[in-house]
Coordinates of C-alpha atoms in Angstrom, one line a residue:
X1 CA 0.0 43.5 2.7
X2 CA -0.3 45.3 -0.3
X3 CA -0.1 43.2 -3.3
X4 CA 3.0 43.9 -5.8
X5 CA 1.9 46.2 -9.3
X6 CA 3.4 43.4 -11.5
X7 CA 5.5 39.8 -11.6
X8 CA 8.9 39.3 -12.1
X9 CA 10.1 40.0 -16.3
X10 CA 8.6 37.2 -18.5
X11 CA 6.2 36.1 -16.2
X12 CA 2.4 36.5 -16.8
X13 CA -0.4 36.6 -14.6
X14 CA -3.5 34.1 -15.2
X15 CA -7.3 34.5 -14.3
X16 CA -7.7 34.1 -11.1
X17 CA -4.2 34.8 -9.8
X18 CA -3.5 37.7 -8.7
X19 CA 0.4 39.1 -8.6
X20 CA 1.8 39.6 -6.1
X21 CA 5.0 39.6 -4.1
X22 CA 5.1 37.6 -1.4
X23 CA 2.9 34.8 -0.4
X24 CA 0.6 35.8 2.4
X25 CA -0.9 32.5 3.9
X26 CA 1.5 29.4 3.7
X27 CA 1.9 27.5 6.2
X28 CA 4.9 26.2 8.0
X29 CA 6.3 23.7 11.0
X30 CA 9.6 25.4 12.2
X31 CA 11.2 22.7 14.3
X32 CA 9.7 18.9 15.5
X33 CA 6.6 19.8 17.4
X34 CA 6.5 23.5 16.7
X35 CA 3.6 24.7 16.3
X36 CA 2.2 25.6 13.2
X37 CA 3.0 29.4 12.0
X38 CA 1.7 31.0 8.6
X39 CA 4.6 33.3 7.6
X40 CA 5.6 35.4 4.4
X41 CA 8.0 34.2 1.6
X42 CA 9.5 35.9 -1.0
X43 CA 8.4 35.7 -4.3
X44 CA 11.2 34.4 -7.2
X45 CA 11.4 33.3 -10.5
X46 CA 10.8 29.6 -11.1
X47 CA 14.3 27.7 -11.3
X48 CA 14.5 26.4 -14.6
X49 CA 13.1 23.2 -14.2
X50 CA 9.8 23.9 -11.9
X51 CA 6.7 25.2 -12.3
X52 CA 5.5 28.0 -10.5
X53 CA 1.5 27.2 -9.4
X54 CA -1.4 29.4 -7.6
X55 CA -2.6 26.4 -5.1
X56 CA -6.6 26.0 -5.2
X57 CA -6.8 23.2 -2.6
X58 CA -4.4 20.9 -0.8
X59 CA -5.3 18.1 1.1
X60 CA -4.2 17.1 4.5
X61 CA -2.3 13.9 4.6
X62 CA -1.7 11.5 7.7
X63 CA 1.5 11.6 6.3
X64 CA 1.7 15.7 7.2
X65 CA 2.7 13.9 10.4
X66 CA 6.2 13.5 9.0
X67 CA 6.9 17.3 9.1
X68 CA 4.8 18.1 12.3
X69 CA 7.1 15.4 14.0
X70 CA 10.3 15.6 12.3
X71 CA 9.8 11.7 11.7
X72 CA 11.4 11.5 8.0
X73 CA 15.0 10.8 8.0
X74 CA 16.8 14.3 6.7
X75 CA 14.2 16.9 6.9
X76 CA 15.4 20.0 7.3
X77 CA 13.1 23.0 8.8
X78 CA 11.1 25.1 8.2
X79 CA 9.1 23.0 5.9
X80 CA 5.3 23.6 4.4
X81 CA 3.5 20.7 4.5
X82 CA 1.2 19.4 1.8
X83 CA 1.2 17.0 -1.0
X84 CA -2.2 16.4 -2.2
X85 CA -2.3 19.9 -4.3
X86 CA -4.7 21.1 -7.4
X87 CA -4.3 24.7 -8.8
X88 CA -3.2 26.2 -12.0
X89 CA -0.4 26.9 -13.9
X90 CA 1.4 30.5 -12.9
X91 CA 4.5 30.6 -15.1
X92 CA 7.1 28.1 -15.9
X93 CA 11.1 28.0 -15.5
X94 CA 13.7 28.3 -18.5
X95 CA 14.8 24.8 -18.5
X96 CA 10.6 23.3 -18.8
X97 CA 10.3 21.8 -22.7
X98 CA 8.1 23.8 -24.2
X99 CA 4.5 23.0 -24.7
X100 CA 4.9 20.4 -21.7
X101 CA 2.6 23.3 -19.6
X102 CA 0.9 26.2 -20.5
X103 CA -0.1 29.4 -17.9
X104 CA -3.7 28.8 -16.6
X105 CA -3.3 24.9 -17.4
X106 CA -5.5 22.8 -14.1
X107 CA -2.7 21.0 -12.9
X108 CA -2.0 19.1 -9.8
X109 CA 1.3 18.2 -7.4
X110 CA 1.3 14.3 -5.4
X111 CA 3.9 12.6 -2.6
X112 CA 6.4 12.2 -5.7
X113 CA 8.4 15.1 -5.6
X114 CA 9.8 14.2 -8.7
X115 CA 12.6 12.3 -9.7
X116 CA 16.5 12.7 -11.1
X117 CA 16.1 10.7 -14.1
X118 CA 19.9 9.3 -14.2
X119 CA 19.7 7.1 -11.5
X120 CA 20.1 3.1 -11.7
X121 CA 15.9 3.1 -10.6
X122 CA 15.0 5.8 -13.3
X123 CA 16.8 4.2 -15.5
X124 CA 15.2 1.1 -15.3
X125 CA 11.9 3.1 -15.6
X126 CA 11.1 2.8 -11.7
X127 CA 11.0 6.7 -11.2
X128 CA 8.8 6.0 -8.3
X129 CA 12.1 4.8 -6.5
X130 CA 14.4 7.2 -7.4
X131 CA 17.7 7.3 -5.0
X132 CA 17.2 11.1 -5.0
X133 CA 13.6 10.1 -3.2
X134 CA 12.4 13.9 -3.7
X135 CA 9.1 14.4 -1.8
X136 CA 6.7 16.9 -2.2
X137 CA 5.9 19.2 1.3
X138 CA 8.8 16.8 2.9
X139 CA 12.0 17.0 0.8
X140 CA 10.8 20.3 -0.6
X141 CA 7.7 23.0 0.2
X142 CA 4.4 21.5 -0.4
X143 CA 0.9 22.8 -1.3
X144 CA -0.2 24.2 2.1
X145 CA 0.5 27.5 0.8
X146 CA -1.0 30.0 -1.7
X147 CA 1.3 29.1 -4.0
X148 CA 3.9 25.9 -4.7
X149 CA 6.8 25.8 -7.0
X150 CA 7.2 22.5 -8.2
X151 CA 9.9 20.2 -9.8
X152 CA 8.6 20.0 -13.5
X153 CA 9.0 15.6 -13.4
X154 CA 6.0 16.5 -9.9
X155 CA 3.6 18.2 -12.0
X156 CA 0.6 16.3 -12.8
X157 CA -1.6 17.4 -16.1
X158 CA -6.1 17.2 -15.1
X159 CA -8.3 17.4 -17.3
X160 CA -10.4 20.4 -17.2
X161 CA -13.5 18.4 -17.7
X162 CA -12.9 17.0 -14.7
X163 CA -14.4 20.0 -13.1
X164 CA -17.9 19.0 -14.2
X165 CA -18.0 16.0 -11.9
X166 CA -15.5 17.4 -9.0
X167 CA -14.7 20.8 -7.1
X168 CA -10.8 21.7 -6.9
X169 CA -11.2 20.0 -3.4
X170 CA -12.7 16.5 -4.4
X171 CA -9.9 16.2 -6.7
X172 CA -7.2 17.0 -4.8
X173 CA -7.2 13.7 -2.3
X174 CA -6.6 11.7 -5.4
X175 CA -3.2 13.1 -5.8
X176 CA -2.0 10.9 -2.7
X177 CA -4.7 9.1 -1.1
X178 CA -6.2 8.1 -4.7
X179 CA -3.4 7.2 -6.8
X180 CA -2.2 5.1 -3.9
X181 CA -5.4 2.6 -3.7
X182 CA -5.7 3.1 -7.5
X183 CA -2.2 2.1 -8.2
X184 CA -2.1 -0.8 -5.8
X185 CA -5.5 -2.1 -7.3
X186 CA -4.4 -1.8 -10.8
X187 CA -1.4 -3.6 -10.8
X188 CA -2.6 -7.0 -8.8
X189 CA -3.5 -9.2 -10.9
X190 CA -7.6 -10.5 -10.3
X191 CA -10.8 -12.0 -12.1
X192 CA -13.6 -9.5 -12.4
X193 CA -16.4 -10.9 -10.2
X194 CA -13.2 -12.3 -7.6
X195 CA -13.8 -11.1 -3.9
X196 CA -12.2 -7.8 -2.5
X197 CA -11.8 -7.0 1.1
X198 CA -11.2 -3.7 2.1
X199 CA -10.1 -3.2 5.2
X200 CA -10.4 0.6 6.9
X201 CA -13.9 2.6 5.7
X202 CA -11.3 6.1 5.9
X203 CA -9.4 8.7 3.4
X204 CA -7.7 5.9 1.3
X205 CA -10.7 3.1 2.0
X206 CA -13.4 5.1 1.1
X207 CA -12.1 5.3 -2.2
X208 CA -10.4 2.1 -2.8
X209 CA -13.8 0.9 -2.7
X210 CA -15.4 2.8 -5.4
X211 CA -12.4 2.1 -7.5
X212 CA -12.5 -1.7 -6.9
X213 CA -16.3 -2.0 -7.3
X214 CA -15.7 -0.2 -10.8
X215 CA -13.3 -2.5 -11.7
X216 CA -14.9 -5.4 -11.1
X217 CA -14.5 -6.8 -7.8
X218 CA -17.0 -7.9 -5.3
X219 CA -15.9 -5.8 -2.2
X220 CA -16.2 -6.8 1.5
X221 CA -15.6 -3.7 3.5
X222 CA -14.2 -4.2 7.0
X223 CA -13.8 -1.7 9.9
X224 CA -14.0 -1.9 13.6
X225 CA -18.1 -0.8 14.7
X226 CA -20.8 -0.6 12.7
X227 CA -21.3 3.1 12.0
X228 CA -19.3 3.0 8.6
X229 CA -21.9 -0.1 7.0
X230 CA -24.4 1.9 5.3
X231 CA -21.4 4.5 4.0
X232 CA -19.6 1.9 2.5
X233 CA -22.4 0.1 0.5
X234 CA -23.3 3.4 -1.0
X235 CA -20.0 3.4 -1.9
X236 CA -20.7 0.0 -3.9
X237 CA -19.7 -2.3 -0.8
X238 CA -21.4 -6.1 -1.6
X239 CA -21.1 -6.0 2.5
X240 CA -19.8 -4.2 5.7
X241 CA -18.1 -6.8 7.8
X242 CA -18.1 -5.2 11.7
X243 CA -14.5 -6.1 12.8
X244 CA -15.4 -6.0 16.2
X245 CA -18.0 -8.2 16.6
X246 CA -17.0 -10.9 13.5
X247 CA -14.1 -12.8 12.9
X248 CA -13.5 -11.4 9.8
X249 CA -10.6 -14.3 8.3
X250 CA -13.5 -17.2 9.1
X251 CA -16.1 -15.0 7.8
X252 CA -14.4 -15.0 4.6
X253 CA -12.9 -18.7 5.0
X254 CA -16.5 -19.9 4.7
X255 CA -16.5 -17.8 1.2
X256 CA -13.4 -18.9 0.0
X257 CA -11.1 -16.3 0.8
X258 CA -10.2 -13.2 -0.7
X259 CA -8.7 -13.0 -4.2
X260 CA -7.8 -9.6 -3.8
X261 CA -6.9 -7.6 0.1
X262 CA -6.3 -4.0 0.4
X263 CA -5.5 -2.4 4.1
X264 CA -6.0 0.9 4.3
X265 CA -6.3 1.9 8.1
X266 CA -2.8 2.6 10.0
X267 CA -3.4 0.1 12.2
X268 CA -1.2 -3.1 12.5
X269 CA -3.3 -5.4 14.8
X270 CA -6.0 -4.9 12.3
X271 CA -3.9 -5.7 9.9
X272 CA -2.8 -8.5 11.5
X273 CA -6.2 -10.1 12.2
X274 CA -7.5 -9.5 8.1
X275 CA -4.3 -11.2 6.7
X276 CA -5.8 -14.8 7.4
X277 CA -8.4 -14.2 4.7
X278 CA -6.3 -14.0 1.7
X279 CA -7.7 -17.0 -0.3
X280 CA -5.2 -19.5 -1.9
X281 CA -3.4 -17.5 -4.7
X282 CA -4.5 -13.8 -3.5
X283 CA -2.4 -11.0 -3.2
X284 CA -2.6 -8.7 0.4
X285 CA -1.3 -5.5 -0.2
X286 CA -0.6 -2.5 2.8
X287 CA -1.1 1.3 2.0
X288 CA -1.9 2.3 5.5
X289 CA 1.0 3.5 7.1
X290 CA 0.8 1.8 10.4
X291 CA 2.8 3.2 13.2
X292 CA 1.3 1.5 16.2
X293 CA 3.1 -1.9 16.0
X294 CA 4.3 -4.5 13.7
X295 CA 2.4 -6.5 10.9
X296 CA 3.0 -9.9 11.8
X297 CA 2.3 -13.3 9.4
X298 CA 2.1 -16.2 9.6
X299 CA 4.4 -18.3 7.1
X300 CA 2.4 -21.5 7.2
X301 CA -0.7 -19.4 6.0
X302 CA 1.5 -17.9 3.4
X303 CA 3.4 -20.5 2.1
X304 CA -0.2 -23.0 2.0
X305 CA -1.8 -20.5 0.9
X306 CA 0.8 -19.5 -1.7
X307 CA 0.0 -16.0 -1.5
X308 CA 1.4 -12.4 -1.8
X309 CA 2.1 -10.1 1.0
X310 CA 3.5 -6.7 -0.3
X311 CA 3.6 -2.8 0.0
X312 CA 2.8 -0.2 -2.0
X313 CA 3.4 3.6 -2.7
X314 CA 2.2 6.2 -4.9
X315 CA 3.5 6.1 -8.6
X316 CA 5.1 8.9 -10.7
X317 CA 3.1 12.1 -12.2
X318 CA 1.7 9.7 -15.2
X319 CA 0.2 7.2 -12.7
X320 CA -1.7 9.8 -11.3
X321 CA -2.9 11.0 -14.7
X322 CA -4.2 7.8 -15.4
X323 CA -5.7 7.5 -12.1
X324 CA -7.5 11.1 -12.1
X325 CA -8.4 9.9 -15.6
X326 CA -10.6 6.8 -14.7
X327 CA -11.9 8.8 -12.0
X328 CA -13.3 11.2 -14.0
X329 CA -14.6 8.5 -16.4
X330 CA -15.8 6.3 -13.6
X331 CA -17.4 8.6 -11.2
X332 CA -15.3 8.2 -8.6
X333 CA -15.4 11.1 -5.7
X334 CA -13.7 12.3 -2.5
X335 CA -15.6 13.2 0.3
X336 CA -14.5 16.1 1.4
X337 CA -14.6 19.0 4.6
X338 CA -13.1 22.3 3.6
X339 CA -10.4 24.6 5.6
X340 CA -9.5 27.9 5.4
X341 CA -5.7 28.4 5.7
X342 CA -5.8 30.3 9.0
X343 CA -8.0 27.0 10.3
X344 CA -5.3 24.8 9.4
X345 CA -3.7 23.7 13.2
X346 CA -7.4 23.2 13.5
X347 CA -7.9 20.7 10.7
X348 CA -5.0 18.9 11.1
X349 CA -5.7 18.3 14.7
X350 CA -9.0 16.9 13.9
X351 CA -7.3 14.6 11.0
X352 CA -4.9 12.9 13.4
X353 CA -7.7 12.5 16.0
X354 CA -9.3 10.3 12.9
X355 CA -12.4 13.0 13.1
X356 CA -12.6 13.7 9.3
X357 CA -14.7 11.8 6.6
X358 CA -12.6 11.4 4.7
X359 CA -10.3 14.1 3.7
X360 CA -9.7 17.6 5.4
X361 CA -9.2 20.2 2.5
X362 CA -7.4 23.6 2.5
X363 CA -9.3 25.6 0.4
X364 CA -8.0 29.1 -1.4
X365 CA -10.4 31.6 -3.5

């Protein structure tokens, strides 16, 4: 396929993006359990309130599961996965105030899809819980594709300095994977120097625990075997705690607990058997979206204890700034395995078979 001599009036191509007129390589999930298909869409001008973006890399999420399985309530097919997206700036619709982004700008796309901003919740400034619950590669095409169009209230400003510490595909897992653990670690409330335990040495643990050990906390890393101990104290681990051969809540018990509890892996009987170490006071907080069983607790522990159980998801477009912001400043990286487009059934198949360390990438030139 040949590409097109020009865009569309008023649009303008940017170094490294070539025009063209339809998008050769994205990829797409027809039906539940279809398998996955790269097919060609048309090209169009950006509605007046998205931005139109050449994708540079897009991480693959255990949340892709969603579209693979047809798991999220509503989604309509086909539907191109992808939510962890970095590229740059194409052109930009109509209705986009001007000066908010400029062609060429390094700009990224996360799991918030973007958000109505008349609701009750983005009213009250909770955008993240919007009733219109937009999602990006779920309610909308996502970033496994050469190129996205994206709600304008999605779009996430980098900095281009962030380049000199991270490739296109380091950055892009901290649209999803680090804003989550980032967000979630920001906004509990700790003493630097208080304990951390981190359960899960994966995609999200690997970085939660560079972000808590650069904010402050004393991190206790906890997975199941011993292969991921020297990983995660050159992450800046104080300790790798083997959850299958320790009792990880007495462990801690004899410590004093843990101030601070962040479980990363989707697994609820881990889950389960790390709660027990919150100390008295500490807030446990679940990212991992477990779908093997229920998270069960025990409301003695709780209520003695009087401590916090709660969820959390990934913030608005201005969280992630924040968060690719201090990871920038901080040193905090991504490990990363890099895909082709084509290889894409390929990568995803090894993510769900838990094979990656940590984050599968989809790479374009």
């Amino acid at each position: 396929m040949s590409p097109a001599e020009s865009f569309t009036a008023g649009e303008r191509p940017v170094e490294n993006v070539k025009p063209i007129q339809y998008s050769p390589l994205p990829v797409s999930c027809s039906a539940p359990h279809a398998p996955w298909k790269t097919i060609k869409v048309p090209m169009r001008t950006p509605a007046p309130h998205e931005v139109f973006i050449k994708v540079h890399a897009s991480g693959i999420c255990n949340s892709d599961h969603f579209v693979y399985d047809g798991a999220w309530p509503g989604i309509s097919f086909p539907r191109t996965p992808g939510h962890e997206v970095v590229g740059r700036v194409v052109s930009i619709g109509e209705g986009v105030k001007e000066g908010r982004f400029s062609e060429g700008e390094l700009v990224g796309v996360g799991w918030n899809g973007g958000y109505c901003g008349a609701c009750t919740s983005c009213r009250e400034g909770e955008f993240w819980d919007c009733e219109k619950h937009a999602v990006t590669g779920i309610t909308h095409d996502g970033g496994h594709a050469e190129y996205i169009y994206a709600p304008v209230t999605s779009v996430v400003k980098l900095p281009e300095d962030a380049l000199k510490n991270s490739s296109y595909a380091e950055l892009a897992p901290l649209l999803c994977a680090g804003i989550t653990v980032f967000g979630a670690l920001a906004s509990t409330s700790y003493s630097p120097g208080d304990i951390c335990i981190v359960q899960g040495v994966g995609g999200l643990g690997h970085l939660a625990i560079q972000y808590a050990t650069r904010m402050g906390l004393k991190v206790y890393a906890t997975s199941s075997g011993p292969s991921k101990a020297e990983l995660a104290r050159s992450l800046g681990a104080h300790e790798h705690i083997d959850a299958s051969a320790v009792d990880v809540a007495e462990y801690m018990s004899k410590l004093g607990g843990a101030k601070v509890v962040l479980c990363t892996a989707p697994s609820a009987s881990a889950i389960n058997k790390v709660l027990p170490a919150v100390a008295r006071g500490g807030v446990v907080t679940v990212v991992g979206a477990a779908s093997d069983g229920e998270i069960k607790v025990s409301t003695q522990l709780m209520n003695m204890k009087r401590a916090t159980l709660r969820g959390w998801a990934c913030g608005t477009s201005i969280d992630t700034e924040q968060c690719v912001h201090f990871s920038n400043l901080a040193h905090v990286k991504a490990m990363v395995k890099e895909y082709k487009l084509e290889d894409f059934a390929e990568a995803y198949e090894n993510m769900i078979a838990g094979g990656p360390k940590f984050r599968n990438v989809i790479v374009f030139p």
